[in-house]
Short mmCIF file of C-alpha atoms in Angstrom, two decimals:
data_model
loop_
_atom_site.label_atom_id
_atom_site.label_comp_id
_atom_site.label_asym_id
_atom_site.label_seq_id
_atom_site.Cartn_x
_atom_site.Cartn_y
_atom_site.Cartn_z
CA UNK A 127 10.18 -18.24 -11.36
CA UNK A 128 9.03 -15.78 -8.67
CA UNK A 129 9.03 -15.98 -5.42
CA UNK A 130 6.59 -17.99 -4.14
CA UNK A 131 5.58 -16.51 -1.47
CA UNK A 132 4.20 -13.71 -2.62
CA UNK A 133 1.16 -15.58 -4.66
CA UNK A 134 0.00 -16.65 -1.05
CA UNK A 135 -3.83 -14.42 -0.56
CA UNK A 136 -3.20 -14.98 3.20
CA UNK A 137 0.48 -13.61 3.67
CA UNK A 138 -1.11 -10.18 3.61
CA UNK A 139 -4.37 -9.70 4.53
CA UNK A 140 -4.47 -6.19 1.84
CA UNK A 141 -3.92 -8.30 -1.45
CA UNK A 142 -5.45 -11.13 -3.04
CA UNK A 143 -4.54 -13.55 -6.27
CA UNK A 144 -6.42 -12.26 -8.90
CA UNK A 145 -7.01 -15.44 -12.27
CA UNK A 146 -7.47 -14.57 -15.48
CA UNK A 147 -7.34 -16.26 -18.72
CA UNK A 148 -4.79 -15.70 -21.36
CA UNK A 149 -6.45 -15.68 -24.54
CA UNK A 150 -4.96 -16.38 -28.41
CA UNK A 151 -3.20 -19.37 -27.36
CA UNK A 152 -6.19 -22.03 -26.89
CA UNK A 153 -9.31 -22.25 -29.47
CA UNK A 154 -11.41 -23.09 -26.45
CA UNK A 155 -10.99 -19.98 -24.90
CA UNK A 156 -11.98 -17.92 -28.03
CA UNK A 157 -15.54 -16.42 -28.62
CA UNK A 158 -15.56 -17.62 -31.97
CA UNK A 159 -15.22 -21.11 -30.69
CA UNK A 160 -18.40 -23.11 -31.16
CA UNK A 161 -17.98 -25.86 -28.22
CA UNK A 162 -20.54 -27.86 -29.54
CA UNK A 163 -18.62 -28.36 -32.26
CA UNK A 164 -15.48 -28.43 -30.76
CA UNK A 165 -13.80 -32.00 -30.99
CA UNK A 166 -10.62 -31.86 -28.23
CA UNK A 167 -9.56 -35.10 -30.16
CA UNK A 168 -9.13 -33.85 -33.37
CA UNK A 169 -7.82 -30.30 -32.37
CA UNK A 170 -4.48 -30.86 -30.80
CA UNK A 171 -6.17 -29.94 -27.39
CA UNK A 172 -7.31 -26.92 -28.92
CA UNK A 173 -4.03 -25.20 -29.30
CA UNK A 174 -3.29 -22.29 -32.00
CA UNK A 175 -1.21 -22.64 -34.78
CA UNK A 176 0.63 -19.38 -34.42
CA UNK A 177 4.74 -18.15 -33.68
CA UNK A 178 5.83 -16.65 -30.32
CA UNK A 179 8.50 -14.29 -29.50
CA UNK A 180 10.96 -16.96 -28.03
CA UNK A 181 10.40 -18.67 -31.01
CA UNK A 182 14.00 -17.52 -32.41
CA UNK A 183 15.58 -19.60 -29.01
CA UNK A 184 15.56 -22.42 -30.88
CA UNK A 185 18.54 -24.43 -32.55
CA UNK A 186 17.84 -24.31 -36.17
CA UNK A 187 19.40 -28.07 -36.46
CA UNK A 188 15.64 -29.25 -34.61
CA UNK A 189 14.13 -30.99 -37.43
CA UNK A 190 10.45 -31.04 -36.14
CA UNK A 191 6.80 -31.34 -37.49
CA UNK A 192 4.62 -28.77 -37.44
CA UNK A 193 2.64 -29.93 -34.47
CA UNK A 194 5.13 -31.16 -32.77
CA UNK A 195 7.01 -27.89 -32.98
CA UNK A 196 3.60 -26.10 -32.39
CA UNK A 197 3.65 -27.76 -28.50
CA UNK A 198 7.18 -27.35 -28.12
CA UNK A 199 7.47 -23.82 -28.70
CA UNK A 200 4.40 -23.63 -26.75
CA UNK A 201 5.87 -24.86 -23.51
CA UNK A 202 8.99 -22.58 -24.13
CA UNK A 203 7.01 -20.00 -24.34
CA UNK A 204 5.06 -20.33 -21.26
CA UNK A 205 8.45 -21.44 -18.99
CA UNK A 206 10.08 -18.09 -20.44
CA UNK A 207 7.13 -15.64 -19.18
CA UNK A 208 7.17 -17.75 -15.57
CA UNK A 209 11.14 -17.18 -15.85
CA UNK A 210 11.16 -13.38 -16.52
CA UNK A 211 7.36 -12.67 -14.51
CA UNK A 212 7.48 -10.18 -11.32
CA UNK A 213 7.34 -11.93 -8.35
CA UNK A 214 3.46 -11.15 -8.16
CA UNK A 215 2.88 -12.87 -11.25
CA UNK A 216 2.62 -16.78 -12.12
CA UNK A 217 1.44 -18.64 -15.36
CA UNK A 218 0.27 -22.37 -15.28
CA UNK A 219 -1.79 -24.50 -17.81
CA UNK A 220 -4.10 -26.62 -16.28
CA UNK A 221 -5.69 -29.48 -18.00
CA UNK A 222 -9.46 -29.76 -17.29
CA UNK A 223 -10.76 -33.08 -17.77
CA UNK A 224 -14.59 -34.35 -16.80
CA UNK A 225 -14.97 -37.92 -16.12
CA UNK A 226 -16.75 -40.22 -18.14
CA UNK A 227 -19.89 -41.33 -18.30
CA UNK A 228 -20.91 -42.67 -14.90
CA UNK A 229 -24.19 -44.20 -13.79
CA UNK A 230 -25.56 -41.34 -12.05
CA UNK A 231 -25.85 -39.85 -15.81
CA UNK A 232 -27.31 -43.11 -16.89
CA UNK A 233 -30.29 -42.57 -14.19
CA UNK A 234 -30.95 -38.61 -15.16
CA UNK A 235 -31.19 -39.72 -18.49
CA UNK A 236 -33.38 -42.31 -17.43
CA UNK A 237 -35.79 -41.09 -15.00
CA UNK A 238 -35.44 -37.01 -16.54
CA UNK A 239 -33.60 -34.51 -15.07
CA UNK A 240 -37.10 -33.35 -12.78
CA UNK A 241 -37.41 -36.36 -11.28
CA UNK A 242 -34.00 -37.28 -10.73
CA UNK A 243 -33.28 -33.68 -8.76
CA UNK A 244 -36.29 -33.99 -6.39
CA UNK A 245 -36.41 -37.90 -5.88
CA UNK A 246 -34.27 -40.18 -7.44
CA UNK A 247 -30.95 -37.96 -6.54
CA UNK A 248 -31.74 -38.57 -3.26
CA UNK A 249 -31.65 -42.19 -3.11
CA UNK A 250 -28.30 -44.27 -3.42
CA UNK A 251 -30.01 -46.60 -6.45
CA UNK A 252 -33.06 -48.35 -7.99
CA UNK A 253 -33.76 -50.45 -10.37
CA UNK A 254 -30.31 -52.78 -10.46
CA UNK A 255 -28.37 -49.56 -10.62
CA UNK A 256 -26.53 -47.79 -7.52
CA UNK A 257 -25.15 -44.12 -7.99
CA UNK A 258 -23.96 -43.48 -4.44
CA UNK A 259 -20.42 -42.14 -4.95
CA UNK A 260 -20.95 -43.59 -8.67
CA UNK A 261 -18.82 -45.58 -10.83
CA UNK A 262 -18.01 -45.22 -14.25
CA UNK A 263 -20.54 -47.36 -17.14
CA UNK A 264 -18.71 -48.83 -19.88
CA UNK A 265 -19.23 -46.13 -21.81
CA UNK A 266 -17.21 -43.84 -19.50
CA UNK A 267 -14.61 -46.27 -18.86
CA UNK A 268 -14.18 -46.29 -23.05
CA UNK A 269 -14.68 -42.59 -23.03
CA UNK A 270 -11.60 -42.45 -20.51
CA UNK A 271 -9.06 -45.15 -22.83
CA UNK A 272 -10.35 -42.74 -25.79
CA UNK A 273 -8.71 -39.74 -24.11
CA UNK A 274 -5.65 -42.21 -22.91
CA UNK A 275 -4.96 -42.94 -26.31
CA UNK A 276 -4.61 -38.99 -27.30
CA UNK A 277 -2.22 -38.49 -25.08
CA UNK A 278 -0.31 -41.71 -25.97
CA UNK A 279 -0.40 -40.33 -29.18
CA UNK A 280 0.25 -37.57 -28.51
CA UNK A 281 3.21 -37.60 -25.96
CA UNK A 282 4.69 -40.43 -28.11
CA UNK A 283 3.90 -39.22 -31.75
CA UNK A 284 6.26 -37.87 -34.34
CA UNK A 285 4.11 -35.41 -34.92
CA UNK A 286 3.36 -33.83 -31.73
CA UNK A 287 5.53 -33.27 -28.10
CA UNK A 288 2.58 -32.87 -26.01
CA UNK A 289 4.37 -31.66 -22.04
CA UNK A 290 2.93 -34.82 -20.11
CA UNK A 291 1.12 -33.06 -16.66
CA UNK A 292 3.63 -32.41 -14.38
CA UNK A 293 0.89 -32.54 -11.33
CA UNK A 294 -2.06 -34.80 -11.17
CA UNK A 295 -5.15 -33.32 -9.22
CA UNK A 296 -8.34 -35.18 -8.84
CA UNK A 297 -11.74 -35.44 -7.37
CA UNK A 298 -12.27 -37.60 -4.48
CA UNK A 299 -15.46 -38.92 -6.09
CA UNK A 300 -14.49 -42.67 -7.39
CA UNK A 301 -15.81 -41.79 -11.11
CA UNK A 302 -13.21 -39.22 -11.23
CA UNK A 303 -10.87 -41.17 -9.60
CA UNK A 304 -11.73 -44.35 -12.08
CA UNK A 305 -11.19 -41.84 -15.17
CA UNK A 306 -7.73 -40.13 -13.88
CA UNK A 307 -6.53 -43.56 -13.64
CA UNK A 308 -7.76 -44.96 -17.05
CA UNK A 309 -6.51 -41.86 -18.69
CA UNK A 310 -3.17 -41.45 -17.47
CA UNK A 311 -2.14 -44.83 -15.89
CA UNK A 312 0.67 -46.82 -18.01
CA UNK A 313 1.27 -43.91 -20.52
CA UNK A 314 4.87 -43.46 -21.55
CA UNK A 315 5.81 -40.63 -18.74
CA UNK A 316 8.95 -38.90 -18.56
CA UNK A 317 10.72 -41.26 -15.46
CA UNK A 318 10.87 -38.08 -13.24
CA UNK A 319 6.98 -37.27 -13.96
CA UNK A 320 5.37 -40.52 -12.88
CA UNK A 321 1.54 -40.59 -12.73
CA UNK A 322 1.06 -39.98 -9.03
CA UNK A 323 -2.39 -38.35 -8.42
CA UNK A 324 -3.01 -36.24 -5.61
CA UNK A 325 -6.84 -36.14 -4.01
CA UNK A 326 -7.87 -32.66 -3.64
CA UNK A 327 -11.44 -32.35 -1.59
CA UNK A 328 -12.27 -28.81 -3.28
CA UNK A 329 -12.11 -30.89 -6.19
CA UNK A 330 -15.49 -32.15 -6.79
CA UNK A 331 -19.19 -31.55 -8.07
CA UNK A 332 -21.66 -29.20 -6.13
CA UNK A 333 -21.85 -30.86 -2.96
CA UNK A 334 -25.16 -32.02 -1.21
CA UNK A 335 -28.68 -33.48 -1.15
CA UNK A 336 -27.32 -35.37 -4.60
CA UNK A 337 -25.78 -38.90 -3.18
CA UNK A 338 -23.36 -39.23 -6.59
CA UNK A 339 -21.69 -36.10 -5.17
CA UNK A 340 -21.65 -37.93 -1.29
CA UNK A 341 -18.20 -39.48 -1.17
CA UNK A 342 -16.76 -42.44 0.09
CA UNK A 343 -14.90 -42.51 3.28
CA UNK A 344 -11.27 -41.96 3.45
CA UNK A 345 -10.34 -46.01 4.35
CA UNK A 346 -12.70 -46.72 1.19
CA UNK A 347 -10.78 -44.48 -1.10
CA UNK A 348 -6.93 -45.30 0.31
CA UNK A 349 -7.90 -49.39 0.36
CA UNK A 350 -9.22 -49.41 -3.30
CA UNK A 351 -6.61 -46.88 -4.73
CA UNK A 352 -3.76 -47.08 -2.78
CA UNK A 353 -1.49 -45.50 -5.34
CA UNK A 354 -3.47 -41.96 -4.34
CA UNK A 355 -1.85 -39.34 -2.47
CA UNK A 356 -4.71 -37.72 0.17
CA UNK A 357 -4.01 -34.41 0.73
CA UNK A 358 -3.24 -33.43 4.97
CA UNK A 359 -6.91 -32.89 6.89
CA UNK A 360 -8.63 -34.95 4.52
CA UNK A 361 -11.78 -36.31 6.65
CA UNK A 362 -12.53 -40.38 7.47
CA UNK A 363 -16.09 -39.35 6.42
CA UNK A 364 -17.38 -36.57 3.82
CA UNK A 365 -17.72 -33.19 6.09
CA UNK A 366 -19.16 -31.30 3.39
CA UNK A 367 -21.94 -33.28 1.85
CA UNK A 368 -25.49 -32.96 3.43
CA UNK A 369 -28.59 -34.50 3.03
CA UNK A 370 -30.90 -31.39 2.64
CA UNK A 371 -28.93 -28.73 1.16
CA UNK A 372 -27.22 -28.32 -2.29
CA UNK A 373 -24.02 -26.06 -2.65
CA UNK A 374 -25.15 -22.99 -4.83
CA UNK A 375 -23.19 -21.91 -7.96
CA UNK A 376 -22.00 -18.94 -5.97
CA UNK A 377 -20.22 -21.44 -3.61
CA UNK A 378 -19.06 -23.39 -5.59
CA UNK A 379 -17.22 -21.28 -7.10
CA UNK A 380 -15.85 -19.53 -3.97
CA UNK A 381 -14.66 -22.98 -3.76
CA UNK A 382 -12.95 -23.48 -7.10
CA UNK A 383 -11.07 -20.17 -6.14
CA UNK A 384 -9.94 -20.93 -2.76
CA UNK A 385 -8.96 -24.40 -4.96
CA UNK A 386 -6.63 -23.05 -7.36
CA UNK A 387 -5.00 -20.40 -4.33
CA UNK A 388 -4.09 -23.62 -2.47
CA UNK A 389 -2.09 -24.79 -6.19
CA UNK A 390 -0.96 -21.40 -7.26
CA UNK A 391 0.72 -20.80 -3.36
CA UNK A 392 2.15 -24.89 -3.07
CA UNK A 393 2.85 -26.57 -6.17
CA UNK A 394 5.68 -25.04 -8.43
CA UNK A 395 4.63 -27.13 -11.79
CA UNK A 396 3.84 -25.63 -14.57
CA UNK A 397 1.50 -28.12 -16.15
CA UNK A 398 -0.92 -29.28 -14.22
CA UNK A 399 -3.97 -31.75 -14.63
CA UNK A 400 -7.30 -31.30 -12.90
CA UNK A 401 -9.89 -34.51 -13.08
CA UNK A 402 -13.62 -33.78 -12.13
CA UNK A 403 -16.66 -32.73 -13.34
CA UNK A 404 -18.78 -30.77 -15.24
CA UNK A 405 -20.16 -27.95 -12.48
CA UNK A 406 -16.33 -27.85 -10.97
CA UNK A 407 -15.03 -27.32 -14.18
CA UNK A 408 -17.95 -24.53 -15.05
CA UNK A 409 -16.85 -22.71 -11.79
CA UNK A 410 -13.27 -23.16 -12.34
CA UNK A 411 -13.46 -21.51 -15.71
CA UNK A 412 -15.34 -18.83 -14.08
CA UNK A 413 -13.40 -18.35 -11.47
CA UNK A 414 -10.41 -17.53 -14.10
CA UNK A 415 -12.92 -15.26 -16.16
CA UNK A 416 -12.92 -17.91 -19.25
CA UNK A 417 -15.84 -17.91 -21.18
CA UNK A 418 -18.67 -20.59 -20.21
CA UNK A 419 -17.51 -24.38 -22.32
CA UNK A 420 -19.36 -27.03 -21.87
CA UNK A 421 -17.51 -30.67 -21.97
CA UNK A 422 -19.37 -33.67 -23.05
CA UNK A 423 -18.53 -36.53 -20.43
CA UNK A 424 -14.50 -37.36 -20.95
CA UNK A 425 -13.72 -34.16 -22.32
CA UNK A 426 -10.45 -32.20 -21.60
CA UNK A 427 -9.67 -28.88 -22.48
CA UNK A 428 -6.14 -26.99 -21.73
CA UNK A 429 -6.84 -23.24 -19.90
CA UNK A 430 -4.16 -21.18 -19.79
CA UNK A 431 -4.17 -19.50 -16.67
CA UNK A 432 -2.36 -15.82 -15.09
CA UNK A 433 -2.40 -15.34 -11.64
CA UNK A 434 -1.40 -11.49 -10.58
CA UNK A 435 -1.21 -10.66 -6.56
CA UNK A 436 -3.52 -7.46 -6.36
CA UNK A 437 -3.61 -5.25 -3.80
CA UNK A 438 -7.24 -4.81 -2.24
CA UNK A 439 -10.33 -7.54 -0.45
CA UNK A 440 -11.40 -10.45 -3.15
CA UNK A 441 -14.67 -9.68 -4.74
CA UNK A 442 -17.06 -12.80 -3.85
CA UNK A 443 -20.21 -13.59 -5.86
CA UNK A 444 -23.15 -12.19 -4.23
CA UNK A 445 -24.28 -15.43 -2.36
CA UNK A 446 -27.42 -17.36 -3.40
CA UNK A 447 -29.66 -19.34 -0.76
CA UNK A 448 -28.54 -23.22 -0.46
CA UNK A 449 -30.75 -25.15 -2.66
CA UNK A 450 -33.18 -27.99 -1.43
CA UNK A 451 -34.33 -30.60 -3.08
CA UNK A 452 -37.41 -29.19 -5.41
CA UNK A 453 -40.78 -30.76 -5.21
CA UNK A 454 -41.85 -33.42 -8.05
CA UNK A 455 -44.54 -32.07 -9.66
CA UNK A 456 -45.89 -35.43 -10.91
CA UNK A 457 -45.39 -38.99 -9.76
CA UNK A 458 -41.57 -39.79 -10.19
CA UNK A 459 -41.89 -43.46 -9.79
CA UNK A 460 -44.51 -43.57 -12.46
CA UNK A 461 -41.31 -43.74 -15.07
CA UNK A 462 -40.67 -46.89 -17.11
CA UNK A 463 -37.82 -48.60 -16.18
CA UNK A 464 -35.44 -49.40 -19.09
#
């Protein structure tokens, strides 16, 4: 692998990591893919049935199906370009996963999406159902075991050979947290891969105004999951969320770039999982020029991902005003409760 250094945007203040997405190796990341028809369950992740040039490294005595062999040669693949890359260049896969279904979505569907963005967002509950910071339903918690038993089946199948994540990344926000650990907790990992996610504060939904996106304090978060690894600096209290201004697109995904920088300089693995949500993953994949994908709630999708050092100042996103919260047009509290 190159030299690690040299992927770092701040060791020389005349170059910058430029991400891209390598296309033909993911349906997901295809034009032609419809994604609301797309099914990551029943697609092996999305990934291509097709050969590769280091397909010929293998021993012909490997008696393997044609899944199975389809990930395998994969993940040689992707560890021979890292192998023979210039030092400017690195490749990773990164898992994208969206939490489930979390009570927050219960209440937009609920109330409507007007009234819940310029009254109900702002409060922490009503009706017998709290969305501060919120937890998963049922629903998500199922929709979570649903994608723990793919990869069960998959890492464990005799048809497959998934590569189990070799880093964990996840929101701070609990119904990320909740849906990182349903998914991956108690799977049959390799013994020097354990599940041990790391908190990431860039990790996490437009921030602000919205008190599902206000997360819990830092004693909160290491008391109730105190298998986590919080990342250095991370605040008692949340020093990004405020009550009267929402992150723009723009910013977030200035964020989602400054994100991936901080994994592309520090973390050698190859495979890497991300758990969050939908507007960090729709910044993410535009922050490695993938095309827009949405996920329905507990959806994953593999990107591959290229990251070239360039020489030049980062092009940012023009940058859009800070939202506030809109005014409700009608009576919000005039909605039938369930």
């Amino acid at each position: 692998m190159g030299d690690t250094s040299l992927v770092l945007p701040e060791a020389n203040p005349s170059t910058h990591v430029e991400y891209s997405t390598v296309k033909g190796y993911f349906l997901q990341s295809e034009e032609s893919t419809d994604s609301s028809k797309f099914d990551f369950k029943k697609s092996n992740f999305g990934l291509i049935d097709r050969t590769y040039e280091t397909d010929n490294t293998f021993s012909n005595d490997l008696e393997l199906s044609p899944a199975k062999d389809q990930w395998q040669r994969f993940v040689k693949y992707v560890r021979y370009l890292n192998e023979h890359a210039p030092n400017d260049v690195k490749f990773k896969v990164i898992f994208m996963g969206r939490h489930g279904q979390g009570w927050h979505n219960v209440a937009e569907s609920k109330y409507g999406t007007e009234a819940w963005d310029c009254h109900w967002s702002l409060l922490d509950g009503a009706d017998g159902i709290t969305w501060a910071d919120a937890n998963l339903t049922d629903l998500g918690k199922q929709q979570a075991q649903d994608a723990h038993q793919l990869w069960n089946s998959l890492l464990a199948g005799e048809e497959n050979g998934i590569p189990s994540p070799e880093t964990y990344y996840v929101s701070p926000l609990v119904r990320a947290i909740q849906t990182a650990v349903i998914t991956f907790d108690k799977l049959d990992l390799p013994q020097e891969l354990p599940f041990k996610p790391v908190v990431k504060e860039l990790l996490r939904e437009a921030i602000g105004v919205h008190t599902c996106d206000r997360r819990s304090s830092a004693t909160f978060i290491r008391d109730s999951y105190p298998f986590l690894t919080i990342e250095d600096g991370f605040a008692e209290t949340d020093p990004l969320w405020t009550v009267d201004l929402r992150e723009p697109s723009s910013a977030r995904r200035v964020r989602m770039t400054a994100l991936l920088d901080d994994v592309f300089a520090t973390d050698e693995n190859t495979f890497i999982s991300f758990t969050s949500h939908s507007g960090a993953i729709r910044s993410l994949l535009e922050a490695v020029s993938h095309r827009s994908f949405g996920l329905e709630t507990g959806g994953v999708i593999p990107v591959f991902v290229k990251a070239q050092t360039v020489r030049g100042e980062r092009k940012t996103p023009d940058p859009e005003p800070s939202g506030t919260p809109p005014s409700c047009a009608t009576n919000p509290t005039s909605t039938p409760s369930l």
